[in-house]
XYZ file of C-alpha atoms in Angstrom:
433
model
C 0.000 0.000 0.000
C 1.134 3.575 -0.590
C 2.728 5.546 2.225
C 0.150 8.330 1.852
C -2.819 5.981 2.278
C -1.100 4.213 5.218
C -0.591 7.410 7.203
C -3.996 8.769 6.156
C -5.691 5.710 7.677
C -3.512 6.116 10.763
C -4.499 9.803 11.121
C -8.221 9.069 10.673
C -8.166 6.342 13.337
C -6.452 8.686 15.788
C -8.834 11.545 14.937
C -11.966 9.475 15.647
C -10.664 8.551 19.078
C -9.498 4.970 18.558
C -7.240 3.886 21.446
C -3.625 4.501 20.457
C -2.482 0.950 21.261
C -5.264 -0.492 19.082
C -4.256 1.822 16.225
C -0.621 0.734 16.469
C -1.479 -2.966 16.589
C -4.019 -2.709 13.778
C -1.751 -0.685 11.494
C 1.099 -3.155 12.069
C -1.152 -5.965 10.763
C -2.851 -4.005 7.973
C -0.196 -4.397 5.218
C -0.269 -8.210 5.461
C -4.079 -8.230 5.474
C -4.156 -6.214 2.239
C -1.252 -8.095 0.633
C -0.793 -11.759 1.535
C 2.775 -11.682 0.153
C 3.886 -9.036 2.640
C 6.436 -10.790 4.901
C 5.360 -9.157 8.175
C 2.215 -11.089 9.082
C -0.254 -10.558 11.922
C 1.398 -13.445 13.808
C 4.765 -11.741 13.475
C 3.253 -8.472 14.743
C 1.962 -10.243 17.863
C 5.371 -11.780 18.477
C 6.916 -8.316 18.145
C 4.440 -6.963 20.701
C 5.446 -9.645 23.205
C 9.176 -9.303 22.574
C 8.872 -5.507 22.712
C 8.278 -5.706 26.456
C 11.013 -8.284 27.042
C 13.413 -5.536 28.039
C 15.262 -4.954 31.297
C 15.476 -1.235 30.473
C 11.699 -0.878 30.048
C 11.148 -2.397 33.488
C 12.199 1.003 34.833
C 9.028 2.613 33.394
C 6.456 1.114 35.818
C 8.945 1.343 38.700
C 9.599 5.071 38.262
C 5.876 5.685 37.781
C 5.085 3.810 40.988
C 7.768 5.774 42.835
C 6.240 9.040 41.580
C 2.746 7.988 42.724
C 4.056 7.096 46.185
C 5.848 10.455 46.443
C 2.687 12.292 45.367
C 0.608 10.530 48.029
C 3.375 11.222 50.527
C 3.135 14.999 49.874
C 6.840 15.272 49.159
C 6.345 18.372 46.978
C 5.227 20.397 50.016
C 8.510 19.667 51.816
C 10.512 20.744 48.766
C 8.580 23.966 48.178
C 8.933 25.267 51.748
C 12.678 24.707 51.644
C 13.193 26.601 48.362
C 10.797 29.403 49.380
C 12.954 30.014 52.460
C 15.802 31.272 50.261
C 14.032 33.204 47.488
C 10.504 33.881 48.764
C 11.230 37.585 49.443
C 12.558 38.281 45.941
C 10.594 39.535 42.955
C 8.811 36.463 41.527
C 10.409 34.484 44.358
C 7.392 32.297 45.054
C 6.652 31.511 41.365
C 10.355 30.676 40.914
C 10.191 28.424 43.994
C 7.324 26.600 42.266
C 9.447 26.104 39.127
C 12.410 24.816 41.166
C 10.066 22.455 43.016
C 8.846 21.121 39.649
C 12.476 20.561 38.638
C 13.220 18.598 41.803
C 9.962 16.677 41.671
C 10.673 15.844 38.030
C 13.898 14.253 39.280
C 11.717 12.029 41.461
C 8.723 11.095 39.306
C 10.097 11.168 35.731
C 6.608 12.131 34.565
C 5.197 15.463 33.413
C 1.498 14.962 34.388
C 2.571 13.552 37.763
C 4.676 16.662 38.396
C 1.784 18.985 37.483
C -0.578 17.058 39.733
C 1.685 16.664 42.763
C 3.210 20.154 42.746
C 0.134 21.990 41.490
C -2.237 20.565 44.092
C -0.290 22.367 46.810
C 1.325 25.373 45.126
C -1.505 26.745 42.954
C -3.848 27.446 45.918
C -0.851 28.843 47.816
C 0.072 31.283 45.009
C -3.555 32.393 44.716
C -3.626 33.023 48.479
C -0.556 35.248 48.060
C -2.394 37.409 45.531
C -1.184 35.937 42.247
C -3.712 35.544 39.448
C -5.301 32.076 39.357
C -4.716 31.596 35.629
C -1.091 32.774 35.891
C -0.472 30.434 38.834
C -1.960 27.516 36.920
C 0.045 28.337 33.788
C 3.350 28.284 35.699
C 2.803 24.774 37.036
C 1.410 23.549 33.705
C 4.553 24.522 31.781
C 7.082 23.804 34.537
C 5.549 20.340 34.860
C 7.011 19.637 31.429
C 10.401 19.516 33.122
C 9.298 16.167 34.534
C 10.217 14.461 31.254
C 13.455 16.398 30.704
C 15.071 16.414 34.153
C 16.384 12.890 34.760
C 15.262 10.273 35.586
C 12.766 10.511 32.737
C 10.344 7.847 31.558
C 10.609 9.359 28.072
C 14.386 8.802 28.044
C 13.870 5.162 28.979
C 11.374 4.632 26.149
C 13.652 6.455 23.692
C 16.586 4.326 24.835
C 14.546 1.211 24.067
C 13.624 2.525 20.603
C 17.104 3.777 19.666
C 19.562 1.614 21.633
C 21.065 4.811 23.071
C 22.509 4.526 26.576
C 19.857 5.408 29.197
C 22.610 6.497 31.598
C 24.000 8.934 28.986
C 20.489 10.284 28.369
C 19.956 10.760 32.099
C 23.186 12.640 32.702
C 22.822 14.524 29.401
C 19.372 15.799 30.377
C 20.622 17.689 33.450
C 21.916 20.854 31.729
C 18.979 21.105 29.238
C 16.543 20.747 32.148
C 18.322 23.461 34.142
C 18.451 25.703 31.055
C 14.711 25.428 30.502
C 14.040 25.957 34.214
C 16.101 29.173 34.219
C 14.300 30.385 31.062
C 10.924 29.849 32.771
C 12.093 31.692 35.903
C 13.233 34.677 33.815
C 9.801 34.725 32.184
C 8.096 34.613 35.604
C 10.338 37.471 36.825
C 9.450 39.654 33.826
C 5.721 38.987 34.357
C 5.839 39.800 38.081
C 7.990 42.904 37.504
C 5.482 44.130 34.937
C 2.243 43.153 36.700
C 3.341 43.770 40.278
C 2.927 41.653 43.410
C 1.187 41.990 46.762
C 4.376 42.759 48.680
C 2.713 43.001 52.101
C 1.104 39.584 51.800
C 4.306 38.089 50.413
C 6.368 39.602 53.232
C 4.011 38.237 55.899
C 4.136 34.755 54.396
C 7.900 34.863 53.928
C 8.426 35.862 57.543
C 6.208 32.946 58.563
C 8.444 30.556 56.592
C 11.618 32.192 57.945
C 10.319 31.883 61.500
C 10.413 28.105 61.098
C 14.204 28.347 60.937
C 16.596 26.980 58.339
C 17.700 23.922 60.283
C 14.141 22.682 61.082
C 13.137 23.258 57.447
C 16.224 21.461 56.176
C 15.620 18.629 58.623
C 12.010 18.307 57.459
C 12.878 18.405 53.750
C 16.182 16.502 53.962
C 14.855 13.101 52.887
C 12.844 14.660 50.048
C 15.926 16.558 48.823
C 17.965 13.364 49.094
C 15.671 11.443 46.725
C 17.146 12.628 43.379
C 20.649 12.355 44.875
C 20.078 8.679 45.680
C 18.417 7.898 42.324
C 20.845 9.762 40.079
C 23.898 9.251 42.273
C 23.487 5.479 42.139
C 23.349 5.653 38.324
C 26.182 8.142 37.754
C 28.328 6.479 40.393
C 28.109 3.155 38.572
C 26.394 1.531 41.561
C 23.130 0.730 39.763
C 21.635 0.685 36.286
C 18.634 2.961 35.602
C 16.290 -0.003 36.123
C 17.929 -0.928 39.423
C 17.827 2.744 40.476
C 14.094 2.731 39.710
C 13.617 -0.199 42.094
C 15.659 1.654 44.721
C 13.459 4.729 44.264
C 10.298 2.694 44.981
C 11.754 1.250 48.189
C 13.083 4.650 49.296
C 9.750 6.373 48.525
C 7.897 3.790 50.611
C 10.301 4.061 53.550
C 10.230 7.851 53.854
C 6.457 8.119 53.212
C 5.552 5.359 55.687
C 8.131 5.787 58.441
C 9.791 9.213 58.158
C 7.059 11.646 57.108
C 4.244 9.227 58.012
C 2.073 10.730 55.277
C 1.162 7.294 53.951
C -0.501 4.407 55.765
C 0.088 0.719 55.119
C -3.628 0.288 54.403
C -3.339 2.709 51.462
C -0.776 0.594 49.620
C -3.332 -1.611 47.851
C -5.249 1.343 46.383
C -1.927 2.951 45.472
C -0.801 -0.144 43.557
C -4.173 -0.337 41.785
C -3.849 3.325 40.789
C -0.356 2.679 39.482
C -1.462 -0.396 37.540
C -4.214 1.542 35.767
C -1.631 4.078 34.653
C 1.381 2.079 33.607
C -0.395 -0.963 32.126
C -1.872 1.353 29.487
C 1.565 2.799 28.746
C 3.205 -0.621 28.487
C 0.445 -1.760 26.106
C 1.151 1.287 23.932
C 4.897 0.551 23.944
C 4.214 -3.086 23.063
C 1.938 -2.239 20.127
C 4.238 0.574 18.982
C 7.115 -1.910 18.755
C 5.132 -3.920 16.182
C 4.130 -0.706 14.411
C 7.756 0.408 14.154
C 8.756 -2.985 12.772
C 6.023 -2.726 10.114
C 7.251 0.739 9.126
C 10.769 -0.652 8.720
C 9.522 -3.524 6.551
C 7.591 -1.037 4.401
C 10.768 1.109 4.143
C 8.809 4.260 5.030
C 11.550 5.676 7.320
C 14.090 5.340 4.521
C 11.743 6.958 1.998
C 11.027 9.897 4.343
C 14.730 10.247 5.145
C 15.730 10.257 1.473
C 12.965 12.756 0.703
C 14.023 15.246 3.394
C 17.765 14.935 2.765
C 17.240 15.031 -1.005
C 15.263 18.292 -0.904
C 17.093 20.088 1.933
C 20.865 20.463 1.841
C 21.360 22.746 4.851
C 21.960 21.035 8.214
C 20.295 23.961 9.989
C 17.154 23.601 7.866
C 17.027 19.832 8.428
C 17.124 20.376 12.202
C 14.444 23.079 11.964
C 12.177 20.836 9.860
C 12.604 17.930 12.299
C 11.800 20.218 15.227
C 8.721 21.586 13.471
C 7.411 18.088 12.780
C 8.107 17.013 16.372
C 6.242 20.051 17.703
C 3.205 19.304 15.524
C 3.151 15.620 16.494
C 3.534 16.633 20.141
C 0.286 18.594 19.859
C -1.565 15.538 18.554
C -0.194 12.544 20.495
C 1.275 11.789 23.903
C 5.077 11.737 24.119
C 5.518 7.966 24.522
C 3.697 6.906 21.314
C 5.393 9.806 19.538
C 8.815 8.548 20.591
C 8.005 5.041 19.385
C 6.687 6.318 16.030
C 9.164 9.078 15.244
C 12.465 7.659 16.499
C 12.881 5.086 13.689
C 11.913 7.759 11.153
C 14.007 10.746 12.264
C 16.957 9.255 14.130
C 18.582 8.008 10.867
C 18.149 11.503 9.397
C 19.684 13.091 12.490
C 22.629 10.688 12.430
C 23.200 11.335 8.727
C 23.842 15.032 9.486
C 26.181 14.141 12.359
C 23.796 14.425 15.318
C 24.555 12.178 18.283
C 21.654 9.849 19.311
C 21.790 11.194 22.884
C 21.586 14.796 21.631
C 18.693 13.885 19.323
C 16.818 12.069 22.099
C 17.027 15.038 24.465
C 16.000 17.436 21.678
C 13.050 15.190 20.812
C 11.955 14.969 24.447
C 12.111 18.752 24.857
C 9.947 19.189 21.740
C 7.386 16.690 22.962
C 7.361 18.323 26.405
C 6.095 21.493 24.684
C 3.421 19.357 23.033
C 2.208 18.316 26.489
C 1.268 21.963 27.118
C -0.354 22.731 23.768
C -3.853 21.860 22.492
C -5.465 19.676 21.346
C -3.615 16.874 23.211
C -1.795 18.874 25.903
C -2.214 16.436 28.773
C -0.714 18.923 31.268
C -3.458 21.395 30.364
C -6.181 18.891 31.189
C -4.539 17.850 34.461
C -4.222 21.501 35.539
C -7.741 22.336 34.391
C -9.234 19.438 36.358
C -7.464 20.668 39.518
C -8.388 24.352 39.238
C -11.553 24.520 37.131
C -9.874 27.004 34.754
C -10.871 26.256 31.112
C -8.184 24.515 29.058
C -7.992 27.216 26.379
C -7.653 29.940 29.015
C -4.689 28.122 30.552
C -3.223 27.533 27.081
C -3.367 31.258 26.320
C -1.658 32.128 29.612
C 1.160 29.651 28.928
C 2.233 31.385 25.692
C 4.963 33.620 27.276
C 6.368 30.599 29.128
C 6.285 28.487 25.978
C 8.229 31.194 24.126
C 10.916 30.988 26.825
C 10.780 27.183 26.596
C 11.169 27.361 22.805
C 14.205 29.677 23.037
C 15.844 27.143 25.352
C 14.866 24.381 22.902
C 16.710 26.166 20.082
C 19.848 26.277 22.267
C 19.484 22.539 22.901
C 18.953 21.809 19.207
C 21.828 23.886 17.805
C 24.401 23.661 20.604
C 25.149 19.923 20.975
C 27.392 20.443 24.021
C 24.380 21.493 26.075
C 23.301 17.835 25.938
C 26.653 16.105 25.448
C 29.019 17.911 27.838
C 28.210 15.880 30.944
C 28.098 12.470 29.183
C 31.510 13.217 27.637
C 32.952 14.270 30.992
C 31.571 11.132 32.621
C 33.421 8.848 30.191
């Protein structure tokens, strides 16, 4: 069948609301159903789906998700926010910046963007509103900063990309640190400009800041110590060569349980069953998508569509800069239409060969792709962060989307630095070798 008709059918099925995993599985089998001579049969597609999950690396996905759910129930984000607010709460845009930093730290715990929005936003959005900040502005900050959850390591997206590209998950994790910090700083500058322009309720902010300061640095540090230690344990075990990313994910689950049950005592043993059920409902769907997308990717390879697309782009565009811009544009559009995990499984086999042909390192490409798709999580019509934030605050999705535009511009500027300055992503992995 022609490539145009194949992707047209795919787009129609997605547009009418067919479950993504069903679309992937069905499209993987479609060529053999239409042409009995096609070597990739439905039986082969099913075998690919099963083998697609037979991966030690992918085992980290449900483990990191479970760790993030435990941390959310354990109200870890509240401990982090109070600690950061102690240092910068009296500055212009200090509290909004404390929210962004909290999202960065929580992203280093959960590895998930929606989880970061939910866990951090549930506590910080009402708090910012109480301090006199506009409700829509407060919601927009958390919505965009939550995107750091897939860029700051450990990231579920990096694990999935590693599975699809054979890139080192450890290199992706360490490589994502500087890009994540760069985007976080860009968002804080944007928040500062907004607060400088719109003004803040200084009296209310001062009263709240003095309340936080009255708690004392040592008591605050003592209270938040185990929360602050979480990313150090997870990432330190990986970078120190003590554990693989999958083993670090298992460590994170055990650590999250210990501090939530016995240190902060914000979780009860009786809640564990409902917590595991909640986690199962989330990550079983994702694993099914990954499984079906593996078969879909194999079908694309058999049909030679990635090669055809690659030859078409490289044959019509000679400039490396233009190739990178075109890839980024396509990634941004796909990010608006699909969640990041199916996008990674679809687009990696198509665009990674193009990126490598112009000299782009797979780790650099993976981080650039993840940053693009993180923007897609904040833009309609898919924009899962928008829907999570809207459900928490009652603010209409489109109203939040409009308020996120200045932050997305800052995010996009940082993305261009990531795309065109390879050392932003590759400096730390090179130093670690």
